[in-house]
């Protein structure tokens, strides 16, 4: 999109595009992790956040329209890396521990997304664009709620231990 970012607006548009890529990566990651989840309640939690992520994508695309910019998906190497890490760890882990890996990957991603939205909100506030602030705050609220649900699920799963632990595995 831009060869070199030279204005705050260009930087903001680039970060907005990166956020769009971030949510697309997250959507793919959520779909992948849902298929690997062992617990029914974890699948339901991931499916719920998958739907929220679709809405967040629509919100980000709407932000481009509000700005009068073409939708651009700048790279988001962080979320691509988090998704790769989760997949790699799942391949190295016995199925009974999959939910613990899934929860860790999902929670790590949520924390990154929270930081991205906080940055976008600060920039939109500085520009005086209350409509964008509202959009980003909606997405941020969903991310924070998802992080809290994932944190609670992570604690519960860790306390339960693995599903059907192999003999000699004490957690």
CSV table of C-alpha atoms in Angstrom, one decimal:
chain,number,residue,atom,x,y,z
A,1,UNK,CA,0.0,0.0,0.0
A,2,UNK,CA,2.6,2.6,1.1
A,3,UNK,CA,6.3,2.2,0.2
A,4,UNK,CA,7.2,4.2,3.3
A,5,UNK,CA,4.9,5.4,6.0
A,6,UNK,CA,5.3,9.2,6.2
A,7,UNK,CA,2.2,10.4,8.0
A,8,UNK,CA,0.2,9.5,11.0
A,9,UNK,CA,-2.8,8.7,8.7
A,10,UNK,CA,-0.6,6.3,6.6
A,11,UNK,CA,0.6,4.6,9.8
A,12,UNK,CA,-3.0,4.3,11.0
A,13,UNK,CA,-4.3,2.9,7.7
A,14,UNK,CA,-1.4,0.4,7.7
A,15,UNK,CA,-2.2,-0.7,11.4
A,16,UNK,CA,-5.8,-0.9,10.5
A,17,UNK,CA,-4.9,-3.3,7.6
A,18,UNK,CA,-2.7,-5.2,9.9
A,19,UNK,CA,-5.6,-5.6,12.3
A,20,UNK,CA,-7.8,-6.9,9.5
A,21,UNK,CA,-5.1,-9.5,8.7
A,22,UNK,CA,-4.8,-10.2,12.4
A,23,UNK,CA,-8.6,-11.0,12.7
A,24,UNK,CA,-8.5,-13.1,9.5
A,25,UNK,CA,-5.6,-15.1,10.9
A,26,UNK,CA,-7.5,-15.4,14.2
A,27,UNK,CA,-10.6,-16.7,12.4
A,28,UNK,CA,-8.6,-19.4,10.7
A,29,UNK,CA,-6.9,-20.3,13.9
A,30,UNK,CA,-10.2,-20.5,15.8
A,31,UNK,CA,-11.6,-22.7,13.2
A,32,UNK,CA,-8.6,-25.0,13.3
A,33,UNK,CA,-8.5,-25.1,17.1
A,34,UNK,CA,-12.2,-25.8,17.4
A,35,UNK,CA,-11.8,-28.9,15.3
A,36,UNK,CA,-9.0,-30.1,17.7
A,37,UNK,CA,-10.7,-29.3,21.0
A,38,UNK,CA,-11.6,-32.3,23.1
A,39,UNK,CA,-14.1,-30.7,25.6
A,40,UNK,CA,-17.6,-29.8,24.3
A,41,UNK,CA,-17.6,-26.6,26.4
A,42,UNK,CA,-14.3,-25.5,24.9
A,43,UNK,CA,-15.6,-26.1,21.4
A,44,UNK,CA,-18.7,-24.0,22.2
A,45,UNK,CA,-16.5,-21.2,23.6
A,46,UNK,CA,-14.3,-21.2,20.5
A,47,UNK,CA,-17.4,-21.3,18.2
A,48,UNK,CA,-18.8,-18.3,20.1
A,49,UNK,CA,-15.7,-16.3,19.6
A,50,UNK,CA,-15.5,-17.4,15.9
A,51,UNK,CA,-18.8,-15.6,15.4
A,52,UNK,CA,-17.6,-12.5,17.2
A,53,UNK,CA,-14.4,-12.5,15.1
A,54,UNK,CA,-16.6,-12.5,11.9
A,55,UNK,CA,-18.3,-9.4,13.3
A,56,UNK,CA,-14.9,-7.8,14.2
A,57,UNK,CA,-13.8,-8.3,10.6
A,58,UNK,CA,-16.9,-6.6,9.3
A,59,UNK,CA,-16.3,-3.7,11.8
A,60,UNK,CA,-12.7,-3.3,10.5
A,61,UNK,CA,-13.9,-3.3,6.9
A,62,UNK,CA,-16.5,-0.7,7.8
A,63,UNK,CA,-13.7,1.4,9.3
A,64,UNK,CA,-12.0,1.5,5.9
A,65,UNK,CA,-15.2,2.7,4.4
A,66,UNK,CA,-15.6,5.4,7.0
A,67,UNK,CA,-12.1,6.6,6.2
A,68,UNK,CA,-12.8,6.5,2.5
A,69,UNK,CA,-9.9,4.0,2.0
A,70,UNK,CA,-9.8,0.8,0.0
A,71,UNK,CA,-9.8,-2.3,2.3
A,72,UNK,CA,-6.2,-3.3,2.6
A,73,UNK,CA,-4.8,-6.2,4.6
A,74,UNK,CA,-1.3,-5.3,5.7
A,75,UNK,CA,0.7,-8.2,7.1
A,76,UNK,CA,0.2,-9.4,10.7
A,77,UNK,CA,3.3,-11.6,11.3
A,78,UNK,CA,2.5,-11.8,15.0
A,79,UNK,CA,-0.8,-13.6,14.7
A,80,UNK,CA,0.5,-15.8,11.9
A,81,UNK,CA,3.4,-16.7,14.3
A,82,UNK,CA,1.0,-17.4,17.2
A,83,UNK,CA,-1.2,-19.7,14.9
A,84,UNK,CA,2.0,-21.5,13.7
A,85,UNK,CA,3.1,-21.9,17.3
A,86,UNK,CA,-0.2,-23.4,18.4
A,87,UNK,CA,-0.2,-25.8,15.4
A,88,UNK,CA,3.4,-26.9,16.1
A,89,UNK,CA,2.7,-27.4,19.8
A,90,UNK,CA,-0.5,-29.4,19.0
A,91,UNK,CA,1.5,-31.7,16.7
A,92,UNK,CA,4.0,-32.3,19.5
A,93,UNK,CA,1.4,-32.9,22.2
A,94,UNK,CA,-0.6,-36.0,23.0
A,95,UNK,CA,-4.3,-35.6,22.3
A,96,UNK,CA,-5.3,-35.6,26.0
A,97,UNK,CA,-3.4,-32.3,26.4
A,98,UNK,CA,-4.8,-30.6,23.3
A,99,UNK,CA,-7.3,-28.4,25.2
A,100,UNK,CA,-4.5,-27.0,27.3
A,101,UNK,CA,-2.5,-26.1,24.2
A,102,UNK,CA,-5.6,-24.7,22.5
A,103,UNK,CA,-6.5,-22.5,25.5
A,104,UNK,CA,-2.9,-21.2,25.7
A,105,UNK,CA,-2.8,-20.3,22.0
A,106,UNK,CA,-6.2,-18.7,22.0
A,107,UNK,CA,-5.4,-16.6,25.2
A,108,UNK,CA,-2.1,-15.5,23.8
A,109,UNK,CA,-3.8,-14.3,20.7
A,110,UNK,CA,-6.5,-12.4,22.6
A,111,UNK,CA,-3.9,-10.5,24.5
A,112,UNK,CA,-2.2,-9.4,21.3
A,113,UNK,CA,-5.5,-8.4,19.8
A,114,UNK,CA,-6.4,-6.4,22.9
A,115,UNK,CA,-3.1,-4.4,22.5
A,116,UNK,CA,-3.8,-3.8,18.8
A,117,UNK,CA,-7.3,-2.4,19.6
A,118,UNK,CA,-6.0,-0.2,22.4
A,119,UNK,CA,-3.5,1.3,19.9
A,120,UNK,CA,-6.2,1.8,17.3
A,121,UNK,CA,-8.5,3.5,19.8
A,122,UNK,CA,-5.7,5.9,20.9
A,123,UNK,CA,-5.0,6.9,17.3
A,124,UNK,CA,-8.7,7.3,16.5
A,125,UNK,CA,-9.2,9.4,19.6
A,126,UNK,CA,-6.3,11.6,18.7
A,127,UNK,CA,-7.8,12.1,15.3
A,128,UNK,CA,-11.2,13.0,16.9
A,129,UNK,CA,-13.0,10.2,15.0
A,130,UNK,CA,-15.6,9.1,17.5
A,131,UNK,CA,-17.2,6.6,15.0
A,132,UNK,CA,-14.0,4.7,14.7
A,133,UNK,CA,-13.4,4.8,18.5
A,134,UNK,CA,-16.8,3.2,19.0
A,135,UNK,CA,-16.1,0.5,16.4
A,136,UNK,CA,-12.8,-0.4,18.0
A,137,UNK,CA,-14.2,-0.2,21.5
A,138,UNK,CA,-16.8,-2.8,20.5
A,139,UNK,CA,-14.1,-5.1,19.2
A,140,UNK,CA,-11.9,-4.5,22.2
A,141,UNK,CA,-14.8,-5.3,24.6
A,142,UNK,CA,-15.4,-8.6,22.8
A,143,UNK,CA,-11.7,-9.5,22.9
A,144,UNK,CA,-11.5,-8.7,26.7
A,145,UNK,CA,-14.6,-10.8,27.3
A,146,UNK,CA,-13.2,-13.7,25.3
A,147,UNK,CA,-9.9,-13.4,27.1
A,148,UNK,CA,-11.6,-13.6,30.5
A,149,UNK,CA,-13.6,-16.7,29.4
A,150,UNK,CA,-10.5,-18.3,28.0
A,151,UNK,CA,-8.6,-17.5,31.2
A,152,UNK,CA,-11.4,-19.1,33.3
A,153,UNK,CA,-11.5,-22.2,31.0
A,154,UNK,CA,-7.7,-22.5,31.1
A,155,UNK,CA,-7.7,-22.5,34.9
A,156,UNK,CA,-10.5,-25.1,35.0
A,157,UNK,CA,-8.8,-27.4,32.5
A,158,UNK,CA,-5.5,-27.1,34.2
A,159,UNK,CA,-7.2,-28.0,37.5
A,160,UNK,CA,-8.9,-31.0,35.9
A,161,UNK,CA,-5.8,-32.3,34.3
A,162,UNK,CA,-5.7,-34.0,30.9
A,163,UNK,CA,-8.6,-36.0,29.6
A,164,UNK,CA,-7.9,-39.7,29.9
A,165,UNK,CA,-4.4,-39.3,31.0
A,166,UNK,CA,-2.0,-42.1,30.0
A,167,UNK,CA,-0.8,-44.4,32.8
A,168,UNK,CA,1.9,-42.8,34.9
A,169,UNK,CA,0.9,-39.2,33.9
A,170,UNK,CA,0.1,-37.1,36.9
A,171,UNK,CA,-0.7,-34.0,34.9
